[in-house]
Short mmCIF file of C-alpha atoms in Angstrom, two decimals:
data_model
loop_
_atom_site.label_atom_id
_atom_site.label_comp_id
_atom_site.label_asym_id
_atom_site.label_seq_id
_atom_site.Cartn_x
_atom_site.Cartn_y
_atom_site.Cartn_z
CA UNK A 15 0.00 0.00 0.00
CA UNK A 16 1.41 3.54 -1.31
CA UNK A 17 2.93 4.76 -3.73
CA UNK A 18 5.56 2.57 -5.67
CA UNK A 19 7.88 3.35 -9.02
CA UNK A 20 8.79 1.09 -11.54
CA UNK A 21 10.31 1.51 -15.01
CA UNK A 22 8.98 -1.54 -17.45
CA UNK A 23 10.34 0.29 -20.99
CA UNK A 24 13.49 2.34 -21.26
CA UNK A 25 12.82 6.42 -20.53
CA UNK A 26 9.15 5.17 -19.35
CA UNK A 27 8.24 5.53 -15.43
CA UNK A 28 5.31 4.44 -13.80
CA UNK A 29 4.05 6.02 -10.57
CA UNK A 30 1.32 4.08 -9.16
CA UNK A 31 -1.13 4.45 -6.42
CA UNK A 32 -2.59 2.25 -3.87
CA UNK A 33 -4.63 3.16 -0.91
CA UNK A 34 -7.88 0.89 -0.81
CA UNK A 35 -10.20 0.16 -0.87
CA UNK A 36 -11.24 3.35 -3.14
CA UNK A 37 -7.39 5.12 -3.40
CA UNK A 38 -9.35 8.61 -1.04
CA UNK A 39 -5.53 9.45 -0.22
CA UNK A 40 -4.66 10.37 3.02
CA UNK A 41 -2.34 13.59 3.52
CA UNK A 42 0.77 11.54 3.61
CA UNK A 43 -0.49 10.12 0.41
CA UNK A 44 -0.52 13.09 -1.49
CA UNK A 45 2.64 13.78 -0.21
CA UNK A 46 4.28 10.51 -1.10
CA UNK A 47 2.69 11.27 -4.81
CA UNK A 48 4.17 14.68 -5.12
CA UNK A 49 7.90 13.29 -4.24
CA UNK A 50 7.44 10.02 -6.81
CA UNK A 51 6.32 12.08 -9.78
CA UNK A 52 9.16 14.54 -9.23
CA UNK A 53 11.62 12.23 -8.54
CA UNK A 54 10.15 10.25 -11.71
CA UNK A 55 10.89 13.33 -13.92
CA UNK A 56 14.00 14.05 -12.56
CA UNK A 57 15.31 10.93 -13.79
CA UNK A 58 18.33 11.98 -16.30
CA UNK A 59 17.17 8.45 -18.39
CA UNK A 60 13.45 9.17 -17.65
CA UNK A 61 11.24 10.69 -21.03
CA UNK A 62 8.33 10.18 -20.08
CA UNK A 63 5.71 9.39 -16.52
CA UNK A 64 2.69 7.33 -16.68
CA UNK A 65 0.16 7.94 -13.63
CA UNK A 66 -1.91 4.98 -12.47
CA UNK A 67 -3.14 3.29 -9.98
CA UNK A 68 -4.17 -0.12 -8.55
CA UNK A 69 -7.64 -1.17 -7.03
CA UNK A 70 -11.35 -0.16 -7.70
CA UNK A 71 -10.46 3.46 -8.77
CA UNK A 72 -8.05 5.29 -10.04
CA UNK A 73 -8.51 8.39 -7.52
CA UNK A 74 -11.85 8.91 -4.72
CA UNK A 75 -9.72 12.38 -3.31
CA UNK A 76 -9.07 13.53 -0.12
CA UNK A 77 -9.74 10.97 2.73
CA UNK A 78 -12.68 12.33 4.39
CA UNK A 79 -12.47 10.34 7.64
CA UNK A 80 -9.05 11.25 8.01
CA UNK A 81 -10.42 14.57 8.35
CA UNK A 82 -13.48 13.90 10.70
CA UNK A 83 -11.78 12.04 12.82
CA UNK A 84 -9.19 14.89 13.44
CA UNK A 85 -9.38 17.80 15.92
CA UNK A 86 -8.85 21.37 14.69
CA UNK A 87 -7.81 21.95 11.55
CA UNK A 88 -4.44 20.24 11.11
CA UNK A 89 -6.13 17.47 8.51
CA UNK A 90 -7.44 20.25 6.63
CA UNK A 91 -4.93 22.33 6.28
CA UNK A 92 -2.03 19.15 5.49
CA UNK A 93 -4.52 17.77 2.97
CA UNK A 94 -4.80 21.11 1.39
CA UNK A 95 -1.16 21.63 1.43
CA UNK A 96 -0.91 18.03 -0.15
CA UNK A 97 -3.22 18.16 -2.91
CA UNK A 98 -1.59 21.60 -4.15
CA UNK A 99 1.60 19.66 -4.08
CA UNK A 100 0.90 17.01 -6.02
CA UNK A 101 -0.97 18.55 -8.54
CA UNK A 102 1.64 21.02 -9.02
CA UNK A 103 4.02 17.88 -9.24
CA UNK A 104 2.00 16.49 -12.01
CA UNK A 105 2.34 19.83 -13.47
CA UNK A 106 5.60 20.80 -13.06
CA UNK A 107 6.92 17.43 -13.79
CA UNK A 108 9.79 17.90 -16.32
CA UNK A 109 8.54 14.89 -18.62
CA UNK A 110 5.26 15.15 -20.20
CA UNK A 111 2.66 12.69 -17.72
CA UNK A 112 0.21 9.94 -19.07
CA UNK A 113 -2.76 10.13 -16.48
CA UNK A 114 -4.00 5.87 -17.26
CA UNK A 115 -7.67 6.36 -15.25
CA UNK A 116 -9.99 3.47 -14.32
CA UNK A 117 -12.87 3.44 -12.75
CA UNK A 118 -13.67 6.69 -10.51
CA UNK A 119 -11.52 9.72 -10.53
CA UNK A 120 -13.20 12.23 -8.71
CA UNK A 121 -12.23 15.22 -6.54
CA UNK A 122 -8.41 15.45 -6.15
CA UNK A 123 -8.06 13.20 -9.10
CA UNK A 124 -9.20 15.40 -11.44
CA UNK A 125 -6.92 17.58 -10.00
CA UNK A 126 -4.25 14.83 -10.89
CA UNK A 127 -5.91 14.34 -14.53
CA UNK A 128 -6.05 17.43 -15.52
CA UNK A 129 -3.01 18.88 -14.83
CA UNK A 130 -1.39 15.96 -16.50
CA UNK A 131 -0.25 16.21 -20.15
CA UNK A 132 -2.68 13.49 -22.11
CA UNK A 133 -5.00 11.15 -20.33
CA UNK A 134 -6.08 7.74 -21.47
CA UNK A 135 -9.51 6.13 -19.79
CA UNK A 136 -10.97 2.77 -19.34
CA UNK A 137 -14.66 2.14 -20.86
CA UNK A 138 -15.66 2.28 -17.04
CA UNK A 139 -13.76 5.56 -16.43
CA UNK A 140 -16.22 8.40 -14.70
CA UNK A 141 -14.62 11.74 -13.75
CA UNK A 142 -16.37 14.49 -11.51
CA UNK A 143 -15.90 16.74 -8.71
CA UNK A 144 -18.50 16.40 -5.71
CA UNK A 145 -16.59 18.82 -3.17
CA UNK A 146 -20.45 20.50 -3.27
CA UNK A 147 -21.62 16.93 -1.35
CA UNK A 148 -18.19 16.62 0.72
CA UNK A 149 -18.11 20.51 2.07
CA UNK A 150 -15.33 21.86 0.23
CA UNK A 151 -14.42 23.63 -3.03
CA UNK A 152 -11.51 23.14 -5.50
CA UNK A 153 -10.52 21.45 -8.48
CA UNK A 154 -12.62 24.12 -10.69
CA UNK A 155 -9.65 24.88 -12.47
CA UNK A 156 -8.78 21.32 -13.34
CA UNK A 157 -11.77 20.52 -14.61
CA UNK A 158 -12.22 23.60 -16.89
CA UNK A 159 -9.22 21.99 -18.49
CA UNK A 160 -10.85 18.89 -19.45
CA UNK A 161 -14.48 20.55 -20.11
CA UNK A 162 -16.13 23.31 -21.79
CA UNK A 163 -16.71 26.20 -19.27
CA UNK A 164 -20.19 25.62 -18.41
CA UNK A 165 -20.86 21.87 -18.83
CA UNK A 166 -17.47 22.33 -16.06
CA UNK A 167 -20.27 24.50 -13.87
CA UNK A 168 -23.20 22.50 -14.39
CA UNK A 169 -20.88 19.35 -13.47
CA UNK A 170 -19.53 21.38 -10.40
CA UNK A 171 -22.72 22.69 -9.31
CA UNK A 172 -24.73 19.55 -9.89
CA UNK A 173 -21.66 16.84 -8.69
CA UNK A 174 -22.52 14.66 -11.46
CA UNK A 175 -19.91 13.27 -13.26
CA UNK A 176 -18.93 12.51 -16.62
CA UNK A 177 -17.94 9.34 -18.79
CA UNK A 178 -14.80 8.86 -20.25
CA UNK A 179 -16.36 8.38 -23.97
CA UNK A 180 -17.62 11.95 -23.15
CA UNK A 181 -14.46 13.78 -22.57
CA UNK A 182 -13.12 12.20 -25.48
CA UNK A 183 -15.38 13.48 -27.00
CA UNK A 184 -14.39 16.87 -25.68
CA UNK A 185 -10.95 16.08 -27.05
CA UNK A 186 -9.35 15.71 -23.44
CA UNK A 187 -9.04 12.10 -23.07
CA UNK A 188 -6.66 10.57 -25.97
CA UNK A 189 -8.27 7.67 -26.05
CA UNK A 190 -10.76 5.01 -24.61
CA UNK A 191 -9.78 1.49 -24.01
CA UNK A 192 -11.43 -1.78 -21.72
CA UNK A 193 -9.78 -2.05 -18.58
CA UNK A 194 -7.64 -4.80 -19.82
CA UNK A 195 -6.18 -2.79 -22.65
CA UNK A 196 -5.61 0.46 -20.21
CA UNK A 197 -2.24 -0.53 -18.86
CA UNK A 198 -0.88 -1.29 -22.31
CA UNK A 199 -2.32 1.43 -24.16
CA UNK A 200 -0.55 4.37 -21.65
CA UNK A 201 2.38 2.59 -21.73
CA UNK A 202 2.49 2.36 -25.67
CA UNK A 203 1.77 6.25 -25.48
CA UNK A 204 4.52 6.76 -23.07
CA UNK A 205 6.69 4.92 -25.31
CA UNK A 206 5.74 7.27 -28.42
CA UNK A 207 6.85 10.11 -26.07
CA UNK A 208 10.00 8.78 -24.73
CA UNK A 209 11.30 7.90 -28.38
CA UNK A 210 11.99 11.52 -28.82
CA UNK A 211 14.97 13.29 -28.13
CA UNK A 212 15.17 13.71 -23.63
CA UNK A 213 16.78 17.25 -23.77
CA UNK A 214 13.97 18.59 -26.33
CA UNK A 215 11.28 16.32 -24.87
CA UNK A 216 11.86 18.24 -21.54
CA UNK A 217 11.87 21.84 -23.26
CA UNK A 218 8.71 21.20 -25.17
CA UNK A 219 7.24 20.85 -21.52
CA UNK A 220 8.50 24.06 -20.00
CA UNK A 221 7.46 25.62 -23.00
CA UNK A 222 4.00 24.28 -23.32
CA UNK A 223 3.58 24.80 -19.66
CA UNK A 224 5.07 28.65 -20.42
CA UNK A 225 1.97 29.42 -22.78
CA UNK A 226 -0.83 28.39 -20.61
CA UNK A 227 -3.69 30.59 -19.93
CA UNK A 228 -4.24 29.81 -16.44
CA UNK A 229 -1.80 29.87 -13.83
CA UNK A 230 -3.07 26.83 -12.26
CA UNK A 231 -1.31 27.23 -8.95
CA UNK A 232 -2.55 30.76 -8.07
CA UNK A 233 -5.83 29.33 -9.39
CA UNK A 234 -6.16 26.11 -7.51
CA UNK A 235 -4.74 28.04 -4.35
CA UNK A 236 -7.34 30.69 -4.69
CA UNK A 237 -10.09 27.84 -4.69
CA UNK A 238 -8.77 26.44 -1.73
CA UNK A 239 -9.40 29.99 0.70
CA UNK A 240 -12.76 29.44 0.04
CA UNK A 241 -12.78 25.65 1.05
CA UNK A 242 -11.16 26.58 4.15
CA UNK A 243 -13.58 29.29 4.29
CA UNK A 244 -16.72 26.73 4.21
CA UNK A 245 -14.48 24.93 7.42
CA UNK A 246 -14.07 28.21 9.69
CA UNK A 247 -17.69 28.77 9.62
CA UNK A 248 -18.92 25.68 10.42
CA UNK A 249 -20.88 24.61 6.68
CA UNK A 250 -18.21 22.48 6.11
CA UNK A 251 -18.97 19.94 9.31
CA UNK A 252 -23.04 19.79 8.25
CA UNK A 253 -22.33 19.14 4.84
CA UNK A 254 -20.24 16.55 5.46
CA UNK A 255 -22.25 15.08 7.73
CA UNK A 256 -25.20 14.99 5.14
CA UNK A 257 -22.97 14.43 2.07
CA UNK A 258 -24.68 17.50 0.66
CA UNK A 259 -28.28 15.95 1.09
CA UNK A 260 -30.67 19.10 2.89
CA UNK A 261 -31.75 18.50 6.07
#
């Protein structure tokens, strides 16, 4: 259980997850991410980073009980802290990064997905944000990168989520595959990826990353005040305690 490295195909890593039963990461878990995907793309021989994971899912977010069962804000504030770094990992990661999702990815893995750099799904694959059910905010800015701007507020407002043949559709998921064919099908993307040349490989991503919009750092922090917001005042707690059903 973690988060492990391995390198099946030369200039390929793979980072993958595993915290079951439904990978809902814990704050050391996010933290252990960040570190293996920048380690991952530090590596001199390393071209390209495919993120995956084991089990049911391939993300469920923060760990919810973690924070319940903790006093003050401490969970809070470390699983903010821990999501921002390991989406800016995935980000900043100086090798382009194959997101390989199965099942759910919802909540802090979309902010995984889409700060990654192509993204290929499983038929099963459903991707969604319901922070509105869980008491929190965030992950707007991810999912505005994988969406049109208002099918991403409808999908924020409502917590409903969307297939993977959908945001193909949208152009943000490469391609669809079964399950079986997922692991094989990221890797022979990685592959493409890590046949070019390392030195321009890793420019290509500072410069792609140098012409975004969206500063998705100051974004995603900017989100996050207002989670923390919905925690000071006490709407976090009954929402939670619902999971956004009214009273």
């Amino acid at each position: 259980m973690g988060v492990s490295t391995s390198a099946p195909h030369d200039g390929v890593r793979v980072v993958t997850v595993d915290f079951p039963p439904v990978n809902a990461l814990p704050v050391r878990g996010w933290h252990e991410l960040a570190e293996a995907v920048r380690a991952a793309g530090a590596d001199a021989d390393a071209r390209c980073v495919v993120l995956t994971a084991a089990g049911r899912g391939f993300n469920a977010g923060v760990d919810i009980k973690e924070i319940q069962r903790s006093a003050g804000h401490d969970a809070l504030i470390g699983a903010n802290r821990g999501c921002y770094e390991a989406f800016a990992a995935v980000y900043d990661c100086e090798v382009p990064v194959v997101a390989a999702v199965h099942g759910h990815c919802l909540g802090g893995g979309i902010g995984l997905v889409g700060n990654a750099d192509a993204i290929v799904a499983s038929e099963d694959a459903v991707f969604g944000l319901p922070e509105l059910d869980r008491g929190a905010l965030g992950a707007a800015t991810h999912l505005a990168r994988l969406v049109p701007q208002h099918l991403m507020r409808a999908l924020y407002y409502t917590s409903r989520t969307a297939t993977a043949q959908e945001l193909h559709r949208h152009g943000s998921v490469w391609q669809v595959v079964s399950r079986a064919e997922l692991p094989d099908t990221a890797l022979a993307l990685a592959r493409e990826i890590a046949a070019k040349d390392g030195t321009l490989i890793r420019l290509a991503k500072a410069a792609i990353n140098g012409i975004d919009p969206v500063d998705v750092r100051r974004s995603y922090r900017f989100e996050q005040g207002f989670t923390f917001e919905a925690n000071l005042g006490g709407t976090a707690d009954r929402v939670r305690s619902t999971f956004g059903s009214e009273e």
